[in-house]
PDB file of C-alpha atoms in Angstrom:
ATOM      1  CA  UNK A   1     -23.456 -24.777 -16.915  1.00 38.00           C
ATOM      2  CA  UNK A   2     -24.714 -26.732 -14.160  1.00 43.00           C
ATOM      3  CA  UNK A   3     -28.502 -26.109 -12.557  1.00 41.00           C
ATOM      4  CA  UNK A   4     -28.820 -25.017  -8.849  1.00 44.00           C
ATOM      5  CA  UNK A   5     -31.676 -26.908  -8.009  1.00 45.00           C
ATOM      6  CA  UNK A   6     -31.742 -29.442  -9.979  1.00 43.00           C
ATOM      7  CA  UNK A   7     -30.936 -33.294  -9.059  1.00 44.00           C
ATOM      8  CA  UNK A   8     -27.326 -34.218 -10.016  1.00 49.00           C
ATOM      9  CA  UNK A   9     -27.570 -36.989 -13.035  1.00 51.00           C
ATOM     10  CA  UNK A  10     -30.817 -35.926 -14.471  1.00 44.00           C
ATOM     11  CA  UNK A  11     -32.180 -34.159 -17.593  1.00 55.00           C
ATOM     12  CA  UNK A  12     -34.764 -31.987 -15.623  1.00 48.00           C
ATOM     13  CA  UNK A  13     -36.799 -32.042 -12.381  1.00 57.00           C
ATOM     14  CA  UNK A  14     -39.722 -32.671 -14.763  1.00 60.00           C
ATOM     15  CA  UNK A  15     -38.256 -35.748 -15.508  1.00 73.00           C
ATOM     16  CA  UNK A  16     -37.021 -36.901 -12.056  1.00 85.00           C
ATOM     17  CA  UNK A  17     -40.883 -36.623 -11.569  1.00 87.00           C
ATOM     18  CA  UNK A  18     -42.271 -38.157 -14.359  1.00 95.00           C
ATOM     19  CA  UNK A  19     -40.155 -41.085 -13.606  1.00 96.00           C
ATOM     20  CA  UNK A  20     -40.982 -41.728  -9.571  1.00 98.00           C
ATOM     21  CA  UNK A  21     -44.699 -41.463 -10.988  1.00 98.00           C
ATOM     22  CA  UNK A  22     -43.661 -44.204 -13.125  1.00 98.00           C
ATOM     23  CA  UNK A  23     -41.863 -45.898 -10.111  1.00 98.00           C
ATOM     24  CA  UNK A  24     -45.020 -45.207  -8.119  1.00 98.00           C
ATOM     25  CA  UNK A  25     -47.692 -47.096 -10.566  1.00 98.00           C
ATOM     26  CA  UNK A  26     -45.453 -50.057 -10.826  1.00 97.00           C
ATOM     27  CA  UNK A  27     -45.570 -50.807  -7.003  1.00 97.00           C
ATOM     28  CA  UNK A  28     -48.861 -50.228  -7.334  1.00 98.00           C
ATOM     29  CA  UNK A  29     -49.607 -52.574 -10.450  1.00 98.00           C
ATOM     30  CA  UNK A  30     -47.088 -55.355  -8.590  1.00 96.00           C
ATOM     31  CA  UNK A  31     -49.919 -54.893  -6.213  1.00 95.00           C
ATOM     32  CA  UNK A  32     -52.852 -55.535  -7.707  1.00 97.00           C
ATOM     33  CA  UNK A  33     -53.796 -51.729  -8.145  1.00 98.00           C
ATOM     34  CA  UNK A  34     -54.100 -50.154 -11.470  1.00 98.00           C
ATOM     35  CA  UNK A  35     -54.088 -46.586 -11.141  1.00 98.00           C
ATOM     36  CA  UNK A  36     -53.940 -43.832 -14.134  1.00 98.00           C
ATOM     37  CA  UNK A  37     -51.717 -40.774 -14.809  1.00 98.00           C
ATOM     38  CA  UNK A  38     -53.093 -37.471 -13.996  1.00 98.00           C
ATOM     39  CA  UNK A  39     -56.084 -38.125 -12.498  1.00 99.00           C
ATOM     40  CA  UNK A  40     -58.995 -35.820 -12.168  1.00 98.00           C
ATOM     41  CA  UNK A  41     -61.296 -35.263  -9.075  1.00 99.00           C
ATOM     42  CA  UNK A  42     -63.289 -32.274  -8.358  1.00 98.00           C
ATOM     43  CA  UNK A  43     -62.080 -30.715  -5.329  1.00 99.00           C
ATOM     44  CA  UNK A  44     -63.379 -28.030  -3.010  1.00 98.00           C
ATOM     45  CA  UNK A  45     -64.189 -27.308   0.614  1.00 96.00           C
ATOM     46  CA  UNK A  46     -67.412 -25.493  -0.098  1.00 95.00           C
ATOM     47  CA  UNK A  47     -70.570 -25.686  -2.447  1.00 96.00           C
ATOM     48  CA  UNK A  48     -68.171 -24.351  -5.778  1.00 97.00           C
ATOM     49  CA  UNK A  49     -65.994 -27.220  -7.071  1.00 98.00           C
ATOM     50  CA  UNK A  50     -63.392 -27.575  -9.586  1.00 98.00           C
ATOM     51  CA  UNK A  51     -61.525 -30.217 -10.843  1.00 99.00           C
ATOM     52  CA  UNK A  52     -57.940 -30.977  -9.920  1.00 99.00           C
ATOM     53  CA  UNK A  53     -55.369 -33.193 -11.068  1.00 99.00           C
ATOM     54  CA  UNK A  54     -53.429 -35.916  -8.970  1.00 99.00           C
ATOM     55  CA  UNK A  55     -50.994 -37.804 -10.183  1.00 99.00           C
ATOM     56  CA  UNK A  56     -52.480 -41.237 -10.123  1.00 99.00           C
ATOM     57  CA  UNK A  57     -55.396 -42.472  -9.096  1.00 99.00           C
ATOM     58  CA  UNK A  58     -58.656 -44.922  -9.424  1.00 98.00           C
ATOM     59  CA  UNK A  59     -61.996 -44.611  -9.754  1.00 97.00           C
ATOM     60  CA  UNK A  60     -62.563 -48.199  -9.519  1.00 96.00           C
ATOM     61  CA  UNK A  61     -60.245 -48.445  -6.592  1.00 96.00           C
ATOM     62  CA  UNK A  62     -61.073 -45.307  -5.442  1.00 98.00           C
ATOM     63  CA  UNK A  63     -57.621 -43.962  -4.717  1.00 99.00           C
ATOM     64  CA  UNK A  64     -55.947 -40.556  -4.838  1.00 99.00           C
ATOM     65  CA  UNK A  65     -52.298 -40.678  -4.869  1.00 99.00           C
ATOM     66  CA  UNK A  66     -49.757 -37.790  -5.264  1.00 99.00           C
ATOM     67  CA  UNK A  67     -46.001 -38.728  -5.735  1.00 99.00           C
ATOM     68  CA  UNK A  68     -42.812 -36.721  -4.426  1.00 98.00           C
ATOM     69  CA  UNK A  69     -39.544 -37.649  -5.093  1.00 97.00           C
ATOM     70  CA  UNK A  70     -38.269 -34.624  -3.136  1.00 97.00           C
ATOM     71  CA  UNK A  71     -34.296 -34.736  -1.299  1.00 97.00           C
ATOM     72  CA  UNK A  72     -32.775 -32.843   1.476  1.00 97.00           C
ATOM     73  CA  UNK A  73     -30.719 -30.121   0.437  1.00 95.00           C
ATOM     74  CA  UNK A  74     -26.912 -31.161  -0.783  1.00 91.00           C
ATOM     75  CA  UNK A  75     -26.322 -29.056   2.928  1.00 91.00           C
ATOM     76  CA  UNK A  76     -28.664 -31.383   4.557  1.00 90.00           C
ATOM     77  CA  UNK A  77     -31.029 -28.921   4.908  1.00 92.00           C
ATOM     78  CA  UNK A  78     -35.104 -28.639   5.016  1.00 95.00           C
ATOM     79  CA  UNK A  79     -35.977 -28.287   1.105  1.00 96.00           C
ATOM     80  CA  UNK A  80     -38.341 -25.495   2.687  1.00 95.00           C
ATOM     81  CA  UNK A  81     -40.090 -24.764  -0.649  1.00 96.00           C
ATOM     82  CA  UNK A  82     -40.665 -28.683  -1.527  1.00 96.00           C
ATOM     83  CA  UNK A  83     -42.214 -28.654   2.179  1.00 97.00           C
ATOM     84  CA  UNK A  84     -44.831 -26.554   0.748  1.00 97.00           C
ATOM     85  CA  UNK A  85     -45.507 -28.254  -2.194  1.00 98.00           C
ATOM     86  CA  UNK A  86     -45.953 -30.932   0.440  1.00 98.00           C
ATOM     87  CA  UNK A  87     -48.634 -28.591   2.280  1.00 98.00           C
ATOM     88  CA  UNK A  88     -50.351 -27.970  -0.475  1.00 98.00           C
ATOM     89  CA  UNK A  89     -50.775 -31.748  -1.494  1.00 99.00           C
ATOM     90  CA  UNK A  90     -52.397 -32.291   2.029  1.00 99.00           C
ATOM     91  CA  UNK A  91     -54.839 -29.147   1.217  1.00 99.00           C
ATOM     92  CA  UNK A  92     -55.784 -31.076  -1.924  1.00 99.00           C
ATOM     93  CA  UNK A  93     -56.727 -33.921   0.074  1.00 99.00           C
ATOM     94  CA  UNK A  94     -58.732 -32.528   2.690  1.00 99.00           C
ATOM     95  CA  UNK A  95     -60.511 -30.776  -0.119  1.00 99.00           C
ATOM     96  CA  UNK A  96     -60.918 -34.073  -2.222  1.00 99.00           C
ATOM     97  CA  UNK A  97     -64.164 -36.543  -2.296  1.00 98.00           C
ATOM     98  CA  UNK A  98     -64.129 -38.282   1.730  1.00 98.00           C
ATOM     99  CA  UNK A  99     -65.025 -41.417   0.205  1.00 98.00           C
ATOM    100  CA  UNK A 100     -61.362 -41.717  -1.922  1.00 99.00           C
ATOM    101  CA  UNK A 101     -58.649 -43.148  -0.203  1.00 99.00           C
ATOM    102  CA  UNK A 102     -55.516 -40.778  -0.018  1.00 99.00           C
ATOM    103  CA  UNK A 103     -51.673 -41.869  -0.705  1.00 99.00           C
ATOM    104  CA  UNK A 104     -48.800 -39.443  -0.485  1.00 99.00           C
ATOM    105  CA  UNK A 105     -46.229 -41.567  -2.012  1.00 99.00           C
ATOM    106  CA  UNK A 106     -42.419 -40.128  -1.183  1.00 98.00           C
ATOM    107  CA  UNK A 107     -39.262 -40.934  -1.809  1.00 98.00           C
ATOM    108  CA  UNK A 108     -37.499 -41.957   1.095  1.00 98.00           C
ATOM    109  CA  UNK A 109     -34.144 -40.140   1.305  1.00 98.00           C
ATOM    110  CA  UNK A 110     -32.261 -39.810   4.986  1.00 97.00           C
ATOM    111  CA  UNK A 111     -30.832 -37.195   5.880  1.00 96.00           C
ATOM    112  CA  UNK A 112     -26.910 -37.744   6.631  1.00 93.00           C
ATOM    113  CA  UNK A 113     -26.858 -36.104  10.542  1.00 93.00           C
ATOM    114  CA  UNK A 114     -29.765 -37.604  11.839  1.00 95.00           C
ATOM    115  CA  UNK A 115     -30.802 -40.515   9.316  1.00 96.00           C
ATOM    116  CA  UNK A 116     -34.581 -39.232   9.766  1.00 98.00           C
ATOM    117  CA  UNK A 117     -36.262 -39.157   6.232  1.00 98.00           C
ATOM    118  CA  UNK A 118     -37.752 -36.393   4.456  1.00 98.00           C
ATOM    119  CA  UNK A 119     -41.248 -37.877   5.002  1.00 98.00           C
ATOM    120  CA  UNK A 120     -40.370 -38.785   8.861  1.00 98.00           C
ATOM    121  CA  UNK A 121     -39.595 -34.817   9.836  1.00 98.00           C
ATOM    122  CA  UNK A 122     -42.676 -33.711   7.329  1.00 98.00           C
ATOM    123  CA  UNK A 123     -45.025 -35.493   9.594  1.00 99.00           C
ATOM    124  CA  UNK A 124     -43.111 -34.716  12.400  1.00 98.00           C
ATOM    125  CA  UNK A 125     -43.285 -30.866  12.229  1.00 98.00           C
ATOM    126  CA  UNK A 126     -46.832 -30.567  10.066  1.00 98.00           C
ATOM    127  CA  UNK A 127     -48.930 -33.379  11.483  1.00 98.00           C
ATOM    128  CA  UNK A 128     -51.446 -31.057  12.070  1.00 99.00           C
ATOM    129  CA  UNK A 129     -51.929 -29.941   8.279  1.00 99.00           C
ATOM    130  CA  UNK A 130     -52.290 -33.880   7.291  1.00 99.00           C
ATOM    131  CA  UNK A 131     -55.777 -34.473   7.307  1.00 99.00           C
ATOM    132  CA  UNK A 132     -57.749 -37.716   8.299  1.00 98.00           C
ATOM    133  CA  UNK A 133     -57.070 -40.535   6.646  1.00 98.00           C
ATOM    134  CA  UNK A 134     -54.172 -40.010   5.024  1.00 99.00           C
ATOM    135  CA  UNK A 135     -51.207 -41.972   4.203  1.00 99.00           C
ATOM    136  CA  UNK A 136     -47.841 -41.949   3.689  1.00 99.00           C
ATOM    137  CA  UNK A 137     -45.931 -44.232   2.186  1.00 99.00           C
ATOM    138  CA  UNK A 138     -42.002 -44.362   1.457  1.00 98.00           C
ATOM    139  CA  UNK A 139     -40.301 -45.640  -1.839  1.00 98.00           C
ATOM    140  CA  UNK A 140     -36.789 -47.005  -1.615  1.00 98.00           C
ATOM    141  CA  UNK A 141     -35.106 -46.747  -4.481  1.00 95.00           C
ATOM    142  CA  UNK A 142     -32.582 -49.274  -3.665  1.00 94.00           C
ATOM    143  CA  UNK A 143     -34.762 -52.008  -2.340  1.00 95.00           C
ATOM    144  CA  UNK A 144     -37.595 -51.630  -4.798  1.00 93.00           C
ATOM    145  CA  UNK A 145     -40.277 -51.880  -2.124  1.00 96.00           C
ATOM    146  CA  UNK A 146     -42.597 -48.800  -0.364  1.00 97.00           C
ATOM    147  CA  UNK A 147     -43.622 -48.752   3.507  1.00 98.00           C
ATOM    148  CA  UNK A 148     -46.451 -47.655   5.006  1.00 98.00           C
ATOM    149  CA  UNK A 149     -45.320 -45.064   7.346  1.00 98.00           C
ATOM    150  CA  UNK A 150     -48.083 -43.039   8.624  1.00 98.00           C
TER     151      UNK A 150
END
């Protein structure tokens, strides 16, 4: 029996994101960045703090990154629940150390109407939840290669 919401071809949506994170330290290794698996920062936006996981980052480098691999719908619609997943990435972030540099690093995946990406609508509709700082980058799959974005 065949899985709703999960991505054609693979074993679980666990694994789909196990592997971009994967995907995601090897561009950053091939750049000279050496980042580690779930990576833990205390987080907070008042006095109380506790500590969160991202899914790479550096303390040497100080770098926070968190990697979706998140499609448009097989209808070519808004994946409204990844969106918030996406939200609540950026709340992580603004409630992270100001002195880490922030990556959201997404798969890039066009939609079929309009060819805007996933990533390219995100930022167009909630630019005002991204905070300060930080970045987005796009993996294609294809090509093998990630671009700075926003």
């Amino acid at each position: 029996m065949s899985k709703l919401f999960q991505r054609l071809g693979s074993l679980s949506n666990s694994h789909v994101g196990f592997d971009f994170e994967l995907k995601a330290k090897r561009f950053f290794e091939i750049s000279g960045i050496n980042l580690h698996r779930n990576y833990e920062v205390e987080v907070g936006v008042g006095l109380i703090k506790k500590k969160h996981r991202f899914d790479l980052g550096s303390y040497e480098e100080k770098i926070l990154v968190e990697c979706k691999s998140h499609c448009w719908t097989s209808g070519n619609n808004v994946p409204s629940a990844k969106v918030t997943i996406w939200n609540e990435a950026m709340y992580y972030f603004y409630s992270s150390p100001d002195d880490y540099r922030k990556i959201m690093f997404v798969l890039k995946d066009k939609r079929s109407s309009t060819g805007e990406t996933l990533a390219q609508y995100y930022i167009r509709i909630y630019h005002h939840l991204i905070p300060t700082g930080v970045e987005f980058w796009e993996y294609d799959e294809e090509k093998f290669i990630a671009e700075q974005i926003y």
